[in-house]
PDB file of C-alpha atoms in Angstrom:
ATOM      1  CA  UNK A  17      -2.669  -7.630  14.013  1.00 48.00           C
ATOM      2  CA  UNK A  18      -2.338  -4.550  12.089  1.00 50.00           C
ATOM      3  CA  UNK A  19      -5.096  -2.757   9.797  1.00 58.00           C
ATOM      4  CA  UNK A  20      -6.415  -5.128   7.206  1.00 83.00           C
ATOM      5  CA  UNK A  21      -5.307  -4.139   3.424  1.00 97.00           C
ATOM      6  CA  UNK A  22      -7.557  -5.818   0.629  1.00 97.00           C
ATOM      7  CA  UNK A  23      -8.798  -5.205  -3.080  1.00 98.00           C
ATOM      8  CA  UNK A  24      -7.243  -3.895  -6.435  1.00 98.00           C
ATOM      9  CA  UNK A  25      -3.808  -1.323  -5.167  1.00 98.00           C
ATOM     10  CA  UNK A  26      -2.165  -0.441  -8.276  1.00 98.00           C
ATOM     11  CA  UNK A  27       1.976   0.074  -7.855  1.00 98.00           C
ATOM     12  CA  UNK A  28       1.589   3.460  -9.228  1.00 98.00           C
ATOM     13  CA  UNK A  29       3.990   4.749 -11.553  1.00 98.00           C
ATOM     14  CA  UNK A  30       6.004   7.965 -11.017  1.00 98.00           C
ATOM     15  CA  UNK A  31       5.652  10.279 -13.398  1.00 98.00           C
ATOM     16  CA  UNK A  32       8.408  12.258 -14.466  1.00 98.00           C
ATOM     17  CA  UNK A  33       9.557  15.462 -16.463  1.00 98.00           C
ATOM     18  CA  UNK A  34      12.303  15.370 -19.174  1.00 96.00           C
ATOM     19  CA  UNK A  35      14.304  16.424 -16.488  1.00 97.00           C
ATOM     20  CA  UNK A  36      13.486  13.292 -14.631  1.00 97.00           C
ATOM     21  CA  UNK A  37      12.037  15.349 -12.058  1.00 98.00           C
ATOM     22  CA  UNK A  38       8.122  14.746 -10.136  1.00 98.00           C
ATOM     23  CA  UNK A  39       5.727  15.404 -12.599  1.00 98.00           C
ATOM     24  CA  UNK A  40       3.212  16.975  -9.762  1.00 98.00           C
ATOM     25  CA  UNK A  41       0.451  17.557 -12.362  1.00 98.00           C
ATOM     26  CA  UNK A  42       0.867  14.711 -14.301  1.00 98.00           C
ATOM     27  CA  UNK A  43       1.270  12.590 -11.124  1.00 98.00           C
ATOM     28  CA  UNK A  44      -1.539  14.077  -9.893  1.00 98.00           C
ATOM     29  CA  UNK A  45      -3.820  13.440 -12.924  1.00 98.00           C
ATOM     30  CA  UNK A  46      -2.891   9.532 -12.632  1.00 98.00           C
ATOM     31  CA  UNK A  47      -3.685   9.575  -9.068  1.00 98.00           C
ATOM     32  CA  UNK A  48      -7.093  10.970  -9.783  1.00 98.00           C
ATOM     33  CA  UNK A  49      -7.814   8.580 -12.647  1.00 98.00           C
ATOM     34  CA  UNK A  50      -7.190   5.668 -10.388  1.00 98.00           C
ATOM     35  CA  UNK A  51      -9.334   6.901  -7.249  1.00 98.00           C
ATOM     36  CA  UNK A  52     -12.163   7.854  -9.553  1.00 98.00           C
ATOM     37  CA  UNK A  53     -12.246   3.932 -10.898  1.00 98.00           C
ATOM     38  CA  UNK A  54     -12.217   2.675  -7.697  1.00 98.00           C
ATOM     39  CA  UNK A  55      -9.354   1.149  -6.658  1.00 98.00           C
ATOM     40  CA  UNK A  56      -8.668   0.017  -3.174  1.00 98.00           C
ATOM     41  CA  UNK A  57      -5.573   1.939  -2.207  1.00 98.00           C
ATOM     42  CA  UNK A  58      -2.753   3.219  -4.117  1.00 98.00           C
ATOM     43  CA  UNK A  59       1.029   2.060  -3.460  1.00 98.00           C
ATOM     44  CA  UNK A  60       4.073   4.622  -4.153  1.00 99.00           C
ATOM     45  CA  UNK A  61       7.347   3.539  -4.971  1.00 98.00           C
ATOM     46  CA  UNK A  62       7.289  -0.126  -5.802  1.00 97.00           C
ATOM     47  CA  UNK A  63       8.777  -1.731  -9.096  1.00 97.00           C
ATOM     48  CA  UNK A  64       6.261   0.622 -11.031  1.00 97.00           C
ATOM     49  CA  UNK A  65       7.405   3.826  -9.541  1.00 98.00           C
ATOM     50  CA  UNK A  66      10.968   3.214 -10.430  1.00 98.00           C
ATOM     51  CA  UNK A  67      12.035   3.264  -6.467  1.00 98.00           C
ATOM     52  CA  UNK A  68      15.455   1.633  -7.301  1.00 97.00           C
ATOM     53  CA  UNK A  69      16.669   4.332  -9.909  1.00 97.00           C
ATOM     54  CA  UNK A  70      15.724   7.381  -7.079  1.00 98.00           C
ATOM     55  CA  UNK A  71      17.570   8.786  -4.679  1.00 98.00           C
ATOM     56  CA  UNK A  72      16.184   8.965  -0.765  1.00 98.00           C
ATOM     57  CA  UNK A  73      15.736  12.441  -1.144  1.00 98.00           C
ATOM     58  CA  UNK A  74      13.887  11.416  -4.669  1.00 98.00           C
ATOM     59  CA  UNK A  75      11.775   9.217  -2.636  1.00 98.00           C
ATOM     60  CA  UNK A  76      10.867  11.138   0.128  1.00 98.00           C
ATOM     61  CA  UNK A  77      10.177  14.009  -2.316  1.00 98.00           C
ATOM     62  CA  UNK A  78       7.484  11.327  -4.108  1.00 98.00           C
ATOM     63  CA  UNK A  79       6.301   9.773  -1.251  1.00 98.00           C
ATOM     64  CA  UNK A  80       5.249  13.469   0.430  1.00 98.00           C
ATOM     65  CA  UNK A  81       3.796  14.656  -2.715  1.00 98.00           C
ATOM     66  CA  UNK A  82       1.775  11.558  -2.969  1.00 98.00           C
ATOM     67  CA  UNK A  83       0.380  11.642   0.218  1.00 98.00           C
ATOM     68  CA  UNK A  84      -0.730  15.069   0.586  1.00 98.00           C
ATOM     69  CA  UNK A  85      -2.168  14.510  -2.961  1.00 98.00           C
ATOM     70  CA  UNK A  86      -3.999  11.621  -1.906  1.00 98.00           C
ATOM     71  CA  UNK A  87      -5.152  13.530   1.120  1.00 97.00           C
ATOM     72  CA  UNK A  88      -7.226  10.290   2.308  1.00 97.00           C
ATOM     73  CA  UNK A  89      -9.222   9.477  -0.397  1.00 98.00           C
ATOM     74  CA  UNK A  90      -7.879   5.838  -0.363  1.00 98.00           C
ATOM     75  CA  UNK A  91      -5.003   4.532   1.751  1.00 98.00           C
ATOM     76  CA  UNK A  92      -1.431   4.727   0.461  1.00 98.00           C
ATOM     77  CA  UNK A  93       1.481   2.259   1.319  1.00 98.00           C
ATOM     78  CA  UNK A  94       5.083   3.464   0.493  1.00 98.00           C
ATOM     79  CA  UNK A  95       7.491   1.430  -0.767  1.00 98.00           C
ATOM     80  CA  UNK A  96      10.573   2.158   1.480  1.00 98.00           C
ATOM     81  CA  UNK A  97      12.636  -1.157   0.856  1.00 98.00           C
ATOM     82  CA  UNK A  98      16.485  -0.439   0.236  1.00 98.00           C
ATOM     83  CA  UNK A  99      19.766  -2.931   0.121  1.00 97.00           C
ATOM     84  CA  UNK A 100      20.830  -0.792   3.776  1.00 97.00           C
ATOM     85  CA  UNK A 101      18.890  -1.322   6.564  1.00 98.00           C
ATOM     86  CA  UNK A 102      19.617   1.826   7.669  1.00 98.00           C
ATOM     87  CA  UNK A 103      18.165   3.732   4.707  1.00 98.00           C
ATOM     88  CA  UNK A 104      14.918   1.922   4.652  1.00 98.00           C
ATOM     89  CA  UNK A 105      14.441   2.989   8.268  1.00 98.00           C
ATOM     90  CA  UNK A 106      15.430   6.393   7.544  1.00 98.00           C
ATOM     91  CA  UNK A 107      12.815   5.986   4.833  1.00 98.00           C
ATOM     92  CA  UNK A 108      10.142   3.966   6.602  1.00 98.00           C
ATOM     93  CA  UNK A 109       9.804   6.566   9.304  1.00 98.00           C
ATOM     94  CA  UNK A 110       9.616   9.276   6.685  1.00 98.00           C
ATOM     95  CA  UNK A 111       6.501   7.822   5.461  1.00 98.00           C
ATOM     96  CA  UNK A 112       5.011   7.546   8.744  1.00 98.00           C
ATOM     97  CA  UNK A 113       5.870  11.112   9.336  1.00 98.00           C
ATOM     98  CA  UNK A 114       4.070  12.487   6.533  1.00 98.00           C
ATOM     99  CA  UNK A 115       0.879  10.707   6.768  1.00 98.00           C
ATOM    100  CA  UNK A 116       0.972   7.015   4.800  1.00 98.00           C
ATOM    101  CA  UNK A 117      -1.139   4.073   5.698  1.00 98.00           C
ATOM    102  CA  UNK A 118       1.122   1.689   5.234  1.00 98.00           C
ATOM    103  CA  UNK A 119       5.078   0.556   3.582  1.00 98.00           C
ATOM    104  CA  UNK A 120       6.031  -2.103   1.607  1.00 98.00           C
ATOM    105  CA  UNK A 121       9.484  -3.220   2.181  1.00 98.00           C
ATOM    106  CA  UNK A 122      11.267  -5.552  -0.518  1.00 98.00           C
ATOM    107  CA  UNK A 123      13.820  -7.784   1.118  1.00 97.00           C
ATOM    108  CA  UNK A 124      17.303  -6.334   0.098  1.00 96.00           C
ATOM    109  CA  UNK A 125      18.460  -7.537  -3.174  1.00 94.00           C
ATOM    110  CA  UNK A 126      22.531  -7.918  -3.688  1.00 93.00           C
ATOM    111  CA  UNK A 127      23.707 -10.086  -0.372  1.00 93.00           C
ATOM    112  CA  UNK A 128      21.716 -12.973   0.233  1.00 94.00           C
ATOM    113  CA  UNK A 129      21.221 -13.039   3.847  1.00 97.00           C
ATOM    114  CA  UNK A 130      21.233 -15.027   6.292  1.00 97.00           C
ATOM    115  CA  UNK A 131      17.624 -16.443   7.820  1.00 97.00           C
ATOM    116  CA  UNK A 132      19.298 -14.444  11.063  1.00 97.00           C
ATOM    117  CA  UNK A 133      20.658 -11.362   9.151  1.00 98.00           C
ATOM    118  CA  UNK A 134      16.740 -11.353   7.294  1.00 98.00           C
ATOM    119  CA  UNK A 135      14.751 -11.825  10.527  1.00 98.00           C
ATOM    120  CA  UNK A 136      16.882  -9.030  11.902  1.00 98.00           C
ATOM    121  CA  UNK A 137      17.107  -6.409   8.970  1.00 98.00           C
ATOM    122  CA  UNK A 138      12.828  -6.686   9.115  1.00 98.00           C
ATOM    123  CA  UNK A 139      12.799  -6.508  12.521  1.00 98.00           C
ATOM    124  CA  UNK A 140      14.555  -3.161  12.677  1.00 98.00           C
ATOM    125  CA  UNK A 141      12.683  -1.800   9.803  1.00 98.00           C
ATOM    126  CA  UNK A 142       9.184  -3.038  12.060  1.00 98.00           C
ATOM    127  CA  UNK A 143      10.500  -1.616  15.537  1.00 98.00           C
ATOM    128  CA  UNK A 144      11.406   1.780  13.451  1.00 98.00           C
ATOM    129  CA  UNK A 145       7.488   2.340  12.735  1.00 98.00           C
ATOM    130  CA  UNK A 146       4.178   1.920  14.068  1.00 97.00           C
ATOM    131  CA  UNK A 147       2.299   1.795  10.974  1.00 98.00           C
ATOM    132  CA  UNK A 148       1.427  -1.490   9.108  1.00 98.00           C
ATOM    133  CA  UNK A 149       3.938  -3.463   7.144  1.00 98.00           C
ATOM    134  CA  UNK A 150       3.690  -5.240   3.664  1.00 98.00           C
ATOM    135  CA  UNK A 151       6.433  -7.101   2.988  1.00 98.00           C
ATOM    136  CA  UNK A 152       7.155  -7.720  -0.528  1.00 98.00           C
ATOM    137  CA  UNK A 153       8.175 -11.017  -1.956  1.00 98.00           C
ATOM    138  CA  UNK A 154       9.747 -10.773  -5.655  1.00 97.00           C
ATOM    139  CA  UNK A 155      12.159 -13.809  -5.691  1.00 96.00           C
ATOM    140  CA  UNK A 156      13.110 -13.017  -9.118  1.00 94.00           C
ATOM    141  CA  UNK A 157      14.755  -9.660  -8.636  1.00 94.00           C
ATOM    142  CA  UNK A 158      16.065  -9.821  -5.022  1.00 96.00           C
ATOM    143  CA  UNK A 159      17.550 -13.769  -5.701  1.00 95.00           C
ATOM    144  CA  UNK A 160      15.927 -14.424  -2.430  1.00 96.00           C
ATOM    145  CA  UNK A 161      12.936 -16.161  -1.917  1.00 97.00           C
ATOM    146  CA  UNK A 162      10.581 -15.064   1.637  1.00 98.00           C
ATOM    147  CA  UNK A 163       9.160 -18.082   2.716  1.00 98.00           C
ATOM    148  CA  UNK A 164       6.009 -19.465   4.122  1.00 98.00           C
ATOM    149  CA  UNK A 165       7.805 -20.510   7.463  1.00 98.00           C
ATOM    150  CA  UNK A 166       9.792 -17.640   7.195  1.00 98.00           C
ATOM    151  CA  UNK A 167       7.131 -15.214   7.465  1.00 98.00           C
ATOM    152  CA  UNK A 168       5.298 -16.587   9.873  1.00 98.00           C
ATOM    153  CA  UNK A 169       8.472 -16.311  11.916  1.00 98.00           C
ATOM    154  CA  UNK A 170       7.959 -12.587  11.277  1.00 98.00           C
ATOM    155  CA  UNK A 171       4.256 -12.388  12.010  1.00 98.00           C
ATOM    156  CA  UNK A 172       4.749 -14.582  14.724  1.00 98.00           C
ATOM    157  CA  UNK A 173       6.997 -11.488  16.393  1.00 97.00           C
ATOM    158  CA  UNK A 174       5.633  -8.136  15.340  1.00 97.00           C
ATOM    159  CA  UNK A 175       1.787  -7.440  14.845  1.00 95.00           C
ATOM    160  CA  UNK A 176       2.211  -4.649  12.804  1.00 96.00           C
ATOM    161  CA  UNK A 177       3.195  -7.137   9.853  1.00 98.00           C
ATOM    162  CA  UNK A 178      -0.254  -7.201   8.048  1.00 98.00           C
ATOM    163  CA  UNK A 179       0.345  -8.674   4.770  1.00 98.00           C
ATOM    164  CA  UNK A 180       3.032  -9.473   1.822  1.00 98.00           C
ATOM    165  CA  UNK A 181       3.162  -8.944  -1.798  1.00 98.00           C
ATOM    166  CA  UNK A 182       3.719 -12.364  -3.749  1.00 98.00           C
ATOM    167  CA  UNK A 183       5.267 -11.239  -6.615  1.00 97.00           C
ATOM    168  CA  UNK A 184       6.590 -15.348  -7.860  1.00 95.00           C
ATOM    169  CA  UNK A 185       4.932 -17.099 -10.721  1.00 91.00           C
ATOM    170  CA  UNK A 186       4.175 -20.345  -8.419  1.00 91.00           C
ATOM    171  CA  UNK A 187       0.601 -21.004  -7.061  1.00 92.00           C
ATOM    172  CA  UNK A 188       2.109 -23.328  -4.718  1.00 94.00           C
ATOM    173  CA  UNK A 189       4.084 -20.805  -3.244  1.00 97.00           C
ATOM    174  CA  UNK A 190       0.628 -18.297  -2.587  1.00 97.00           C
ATOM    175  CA  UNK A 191      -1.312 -21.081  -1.349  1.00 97.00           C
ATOM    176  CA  UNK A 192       0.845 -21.917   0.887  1.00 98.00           C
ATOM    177  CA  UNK A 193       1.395 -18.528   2.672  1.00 98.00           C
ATOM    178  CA  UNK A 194      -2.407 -18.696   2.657  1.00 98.00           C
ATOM    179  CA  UNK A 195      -2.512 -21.959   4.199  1.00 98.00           C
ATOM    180  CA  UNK A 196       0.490 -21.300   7.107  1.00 98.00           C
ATOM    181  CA  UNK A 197       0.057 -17.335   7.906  1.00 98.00           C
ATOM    182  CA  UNK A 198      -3.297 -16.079   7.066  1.00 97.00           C
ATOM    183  CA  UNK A 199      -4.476 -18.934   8.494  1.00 96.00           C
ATOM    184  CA  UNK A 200      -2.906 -18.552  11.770  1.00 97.00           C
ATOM    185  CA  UNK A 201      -3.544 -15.052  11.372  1.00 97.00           C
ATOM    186  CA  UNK A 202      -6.768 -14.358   9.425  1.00 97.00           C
ATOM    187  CA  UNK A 203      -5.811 -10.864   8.573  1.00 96.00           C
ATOM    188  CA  UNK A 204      -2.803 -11.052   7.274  1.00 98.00           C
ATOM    189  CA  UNK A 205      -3.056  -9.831   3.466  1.00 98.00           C
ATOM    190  CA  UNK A 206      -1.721 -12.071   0.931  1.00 98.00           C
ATOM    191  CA  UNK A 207      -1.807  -9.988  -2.657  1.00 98.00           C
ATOM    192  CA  UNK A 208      -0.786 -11.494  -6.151  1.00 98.00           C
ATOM    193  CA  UNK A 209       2.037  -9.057  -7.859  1.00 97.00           C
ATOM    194  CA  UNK A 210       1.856 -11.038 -10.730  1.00 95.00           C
ATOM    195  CA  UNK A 211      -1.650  -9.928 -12.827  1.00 95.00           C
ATOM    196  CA  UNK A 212      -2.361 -13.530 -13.665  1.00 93.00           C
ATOM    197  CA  UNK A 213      -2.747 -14.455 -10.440  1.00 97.00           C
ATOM    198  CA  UNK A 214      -5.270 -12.681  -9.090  1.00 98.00           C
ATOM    199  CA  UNK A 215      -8.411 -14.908  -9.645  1.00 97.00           C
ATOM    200  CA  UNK A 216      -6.212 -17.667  -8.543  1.00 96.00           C
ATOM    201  CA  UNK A 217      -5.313 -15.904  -5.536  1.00 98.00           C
ATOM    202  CA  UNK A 218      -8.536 -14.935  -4.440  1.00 98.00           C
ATOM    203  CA  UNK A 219      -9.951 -18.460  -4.943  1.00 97.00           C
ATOM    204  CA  UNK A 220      -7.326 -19.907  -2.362  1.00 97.00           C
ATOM    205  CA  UNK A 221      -8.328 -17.381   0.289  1.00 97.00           C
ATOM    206  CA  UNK A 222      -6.058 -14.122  -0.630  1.00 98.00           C
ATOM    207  CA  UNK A 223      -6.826 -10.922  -0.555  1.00 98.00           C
ATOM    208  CA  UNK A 224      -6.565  -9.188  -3.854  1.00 98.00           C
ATOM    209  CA  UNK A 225      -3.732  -8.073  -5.947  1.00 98.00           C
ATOM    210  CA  UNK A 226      -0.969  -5.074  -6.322  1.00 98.00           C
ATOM    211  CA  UNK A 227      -0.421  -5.375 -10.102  1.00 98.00           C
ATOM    212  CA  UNK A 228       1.101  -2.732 -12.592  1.00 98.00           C
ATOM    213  CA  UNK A 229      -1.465  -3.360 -15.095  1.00 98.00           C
ATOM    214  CA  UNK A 230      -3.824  -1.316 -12.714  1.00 98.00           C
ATOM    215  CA  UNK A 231      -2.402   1.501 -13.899  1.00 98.00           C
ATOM    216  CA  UNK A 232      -3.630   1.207 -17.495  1.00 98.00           C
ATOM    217  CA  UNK A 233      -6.095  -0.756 -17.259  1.00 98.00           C
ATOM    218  CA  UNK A 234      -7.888  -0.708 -14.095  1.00 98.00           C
ATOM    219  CA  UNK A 235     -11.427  -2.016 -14.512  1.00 98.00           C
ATOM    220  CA  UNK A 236     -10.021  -5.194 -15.592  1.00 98.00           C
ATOM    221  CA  UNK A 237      -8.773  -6.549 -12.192  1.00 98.00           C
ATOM    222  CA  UNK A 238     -11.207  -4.258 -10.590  1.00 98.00           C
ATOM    223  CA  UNK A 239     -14.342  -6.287 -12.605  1.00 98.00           C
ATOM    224  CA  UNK A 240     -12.468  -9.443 -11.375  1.00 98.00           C
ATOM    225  CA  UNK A 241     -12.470  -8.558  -7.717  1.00 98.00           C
ATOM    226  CA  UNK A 242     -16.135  -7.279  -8.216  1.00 98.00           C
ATOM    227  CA  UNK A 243     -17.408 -10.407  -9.918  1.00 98.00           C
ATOM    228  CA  UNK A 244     -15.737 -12.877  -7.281  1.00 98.00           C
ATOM    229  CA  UNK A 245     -17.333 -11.321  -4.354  1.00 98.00           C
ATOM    230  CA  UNK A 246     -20.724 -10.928  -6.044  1.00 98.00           C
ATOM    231  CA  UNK A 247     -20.052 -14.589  -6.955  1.00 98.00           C
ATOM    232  CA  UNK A 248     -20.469 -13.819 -10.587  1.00 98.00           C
ATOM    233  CA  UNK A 249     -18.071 -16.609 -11.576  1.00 97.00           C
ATOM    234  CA  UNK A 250     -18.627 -16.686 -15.588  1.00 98.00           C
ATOM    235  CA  UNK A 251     -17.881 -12.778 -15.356  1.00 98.00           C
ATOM    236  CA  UNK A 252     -14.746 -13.415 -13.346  1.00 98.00           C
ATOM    237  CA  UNK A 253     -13.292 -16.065 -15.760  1.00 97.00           C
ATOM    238  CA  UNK A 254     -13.933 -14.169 -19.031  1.00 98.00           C
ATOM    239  CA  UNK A 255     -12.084 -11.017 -17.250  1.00 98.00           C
ATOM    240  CA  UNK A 256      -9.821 -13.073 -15.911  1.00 98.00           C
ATOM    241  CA  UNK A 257      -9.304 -14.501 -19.863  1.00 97.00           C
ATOM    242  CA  UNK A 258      -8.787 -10.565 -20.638  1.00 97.00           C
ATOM    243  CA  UNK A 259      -6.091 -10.364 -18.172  1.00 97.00           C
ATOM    244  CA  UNK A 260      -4.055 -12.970 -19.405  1.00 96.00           C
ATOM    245  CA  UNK A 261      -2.792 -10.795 -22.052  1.00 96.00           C
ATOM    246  CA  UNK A 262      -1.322  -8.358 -20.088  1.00 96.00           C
ATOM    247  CA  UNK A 263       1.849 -10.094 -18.979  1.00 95.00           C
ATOM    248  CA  UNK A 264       2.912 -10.337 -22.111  1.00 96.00           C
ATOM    249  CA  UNK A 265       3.800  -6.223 -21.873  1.00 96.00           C
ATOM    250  CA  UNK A 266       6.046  -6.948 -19.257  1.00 95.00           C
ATOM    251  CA  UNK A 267       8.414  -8.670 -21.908  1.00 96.00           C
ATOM    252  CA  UNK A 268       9.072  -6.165 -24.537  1.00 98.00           C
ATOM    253  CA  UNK A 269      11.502  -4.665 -22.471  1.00 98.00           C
ATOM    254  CA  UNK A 270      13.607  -4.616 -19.211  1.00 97.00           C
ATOM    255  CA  UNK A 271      13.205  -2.820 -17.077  1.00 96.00           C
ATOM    256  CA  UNK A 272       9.197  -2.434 -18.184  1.00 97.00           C
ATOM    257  CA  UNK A 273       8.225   0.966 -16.210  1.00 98.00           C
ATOM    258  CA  UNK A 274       8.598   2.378 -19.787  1.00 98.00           C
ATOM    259  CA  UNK A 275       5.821  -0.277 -21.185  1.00 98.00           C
ATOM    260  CA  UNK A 276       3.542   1.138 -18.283  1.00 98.00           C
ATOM    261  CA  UNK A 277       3.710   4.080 -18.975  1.00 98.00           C
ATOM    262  CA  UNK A 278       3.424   4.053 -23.036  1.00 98.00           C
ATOM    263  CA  UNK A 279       0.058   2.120 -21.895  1.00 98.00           C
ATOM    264  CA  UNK A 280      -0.822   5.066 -19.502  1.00 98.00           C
ATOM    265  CA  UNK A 281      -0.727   7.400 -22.246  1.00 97.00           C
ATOM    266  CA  UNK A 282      -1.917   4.876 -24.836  1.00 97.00           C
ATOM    267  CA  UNK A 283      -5.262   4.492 -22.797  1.00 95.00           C
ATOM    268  CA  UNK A 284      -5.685   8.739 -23.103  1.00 94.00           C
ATOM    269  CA  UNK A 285      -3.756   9.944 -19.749  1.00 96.00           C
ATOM    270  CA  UNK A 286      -2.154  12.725 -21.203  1.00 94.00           C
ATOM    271  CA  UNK A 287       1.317  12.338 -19.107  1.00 96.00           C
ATOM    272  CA  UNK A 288       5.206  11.874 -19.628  1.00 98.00           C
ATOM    273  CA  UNK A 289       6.461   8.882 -20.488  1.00 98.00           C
ATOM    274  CA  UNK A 290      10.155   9.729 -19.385  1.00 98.00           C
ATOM    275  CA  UNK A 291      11.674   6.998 -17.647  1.00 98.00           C
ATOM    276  CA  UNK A 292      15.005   7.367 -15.490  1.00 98.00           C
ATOM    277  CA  UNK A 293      17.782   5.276 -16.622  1.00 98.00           C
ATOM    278  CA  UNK A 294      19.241   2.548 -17.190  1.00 97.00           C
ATOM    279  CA  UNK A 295      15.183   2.295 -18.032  1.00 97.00           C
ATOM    280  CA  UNK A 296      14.987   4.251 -21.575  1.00 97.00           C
ATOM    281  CA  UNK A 297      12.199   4.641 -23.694  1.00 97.00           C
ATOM    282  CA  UNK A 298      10.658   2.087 -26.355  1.00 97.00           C
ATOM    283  CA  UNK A 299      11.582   1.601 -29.088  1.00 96.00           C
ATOM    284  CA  UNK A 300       8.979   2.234 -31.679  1.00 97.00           C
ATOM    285  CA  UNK A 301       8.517  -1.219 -32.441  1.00 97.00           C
ATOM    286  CA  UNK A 302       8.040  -2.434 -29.611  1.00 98.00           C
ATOM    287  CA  UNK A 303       4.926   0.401 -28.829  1.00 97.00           C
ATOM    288  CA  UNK A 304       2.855  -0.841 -31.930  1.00 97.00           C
ATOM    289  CA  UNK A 305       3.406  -4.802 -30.078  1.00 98.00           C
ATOM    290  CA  UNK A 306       2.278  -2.856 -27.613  1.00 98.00           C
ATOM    291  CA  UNK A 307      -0.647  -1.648 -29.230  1.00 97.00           C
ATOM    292  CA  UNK A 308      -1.083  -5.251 -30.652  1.00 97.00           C
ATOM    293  CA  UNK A 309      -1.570  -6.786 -26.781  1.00 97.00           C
ATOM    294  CA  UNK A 310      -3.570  -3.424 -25.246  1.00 98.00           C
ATOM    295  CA  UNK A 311      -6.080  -4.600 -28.218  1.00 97.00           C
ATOM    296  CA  UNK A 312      -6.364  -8.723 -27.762  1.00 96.00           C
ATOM    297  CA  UNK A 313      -7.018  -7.739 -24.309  1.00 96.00           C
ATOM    298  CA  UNK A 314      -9.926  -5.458 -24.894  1.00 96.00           C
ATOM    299  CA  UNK A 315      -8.450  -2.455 -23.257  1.00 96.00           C
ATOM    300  CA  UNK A 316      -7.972  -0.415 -26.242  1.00 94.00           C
ATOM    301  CA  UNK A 317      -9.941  -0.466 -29.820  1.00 90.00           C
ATOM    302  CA  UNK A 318      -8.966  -2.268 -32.768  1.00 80.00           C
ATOM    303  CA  UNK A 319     -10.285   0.450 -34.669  1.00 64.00           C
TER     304      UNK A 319
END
């Protein structure tokens, strides 16, 4: 079994000029922020970091920046998922090449494949590499659900599969990758995507969670991880109570990278909020609901 991932990971966002080109100094003052509150790793080019609107050369431009940047401090996964097999090999061993811990690969997400067509698209991606694999379950988006049985299938055949993303709204559906592959394979990584879930998670057996609301407001999930292994359960639930706010950002607009980032710069981070369409930015209403949630949750003032 591959390297064991665990903890808070934040899908970091991408920050961007008005050119919608790498913000290198604003990316790079994000990065810092998160390291110096303590987070467990940082992920590049998931949801967050806008992967789907980018080009490879986009990507690999992000993904090299990022991990120079990094330069060890905390491992860094790459998101390097794609709709062509072919690309997110191309992609998967650029990662490797310039220095990453780890990818995440989202199944693709226009065909619905066959369990054949599946089993082989990760299996190329897996072969292509020998760093560790998340894969990265979000049901919603891709119309295509990766199931228990089905990853076990894939853990069953390549070791370097060491955890998966749940990004689905059903317990059920955590606990029982729990249940069937991390408990045939203890270190296999099971994270929540979903913010909510991560006390949840953790109470079933999982690992921690890779959440966008890391970005903004880190010592949330980070007090929640804290508290459950210290076993300071009454601090856990009333963070956890904090948290349950959050998701509510995540429908003020579609797609929500711009949401993200308005709470980036809401919470002080002095950095672009340009988003790459068909993301655009929010409407001006929708920032003081913003404001409105980032308060109720106790990340920002009141004041």
């Amino acid at each position: 079994m591959a390297a064991v991932f665990r903890g808070i990971i934040p899908p970091v966002c991408t920050i961007l000029d008005e050119d919608g080109n790498l913000d290198r100094k604003g990316m790079g003052q994000l990065i810092d922020f998160l390291i110096e509150t303590g987070v467990n790793g940082l992920l590049f080019l998931g949801s967050s970091g806008e992967f789907s609107q980018m080009s490879v050369q986009e990507r690999k431009e992000v993904a090299a920046f990022a991990t120079d940047y990094v330069h060890q401090r905390v491992p860094v996964i790459i998101g390097t998922g794609s709709t062509n097999t072919r690309e997110a090999i191309e992609l998967s061993r650029h990662a490797e090449q310039v220095g990453a811990d780890g990818i995440l690969v989202v199944n693709p997400y226009y065909w619905p494949l066959s369990e054949k067509n599946l089993l082989q698209h990760y299996g190329d991606i897996v072969e292509s590499v020998s760093i560790p694999v998340l894969l990265y379950n979000f049901p919603g988006l891709t119309g295509q659900d990766l199931t228990p049985d089905f990853v076990l299938q894939l853990v069953d055949r390549y070791p370097n599969i060491a955890g998966i993303k749940e990004t689905t709204d059903e317990a059920g559906h955590i606990r029982e990758m729990i249940i069937k592959v991390k408990g045939k394979f203890p270190n296999f990584s099971v994270f929540s995507g979903y913010d909510d879930h991560l006390l949840n998670t953790l109470f079933l057996g999982g690992d921690g969670s890779i959440a966008s609301s890391v970005n903004f407001a880190p010592e949330i999930s980070l007090g929640i991880y804290q508290a459950f292994q210290n076993g300071e359960m009454e601090t856990a639930l009333k963070l956890h109570q904090r948290l349950a706010y959050l998701p509510l950002l995540y429908k003020l607009d579609s797609p929500f990278v711009n949401v993200v980032k308005e709470a980036i710069a809401l919470r002080g981070i002095d950095v672009s909020t340009y988003v790459l369409p068909p993301a655009r930015p929010l409407d001006p209403l929708k920032k003081e609901e913003l404001k409105k949630i980032l308060q109720k949750a106790g990340v920002l003032s009141s004041s």
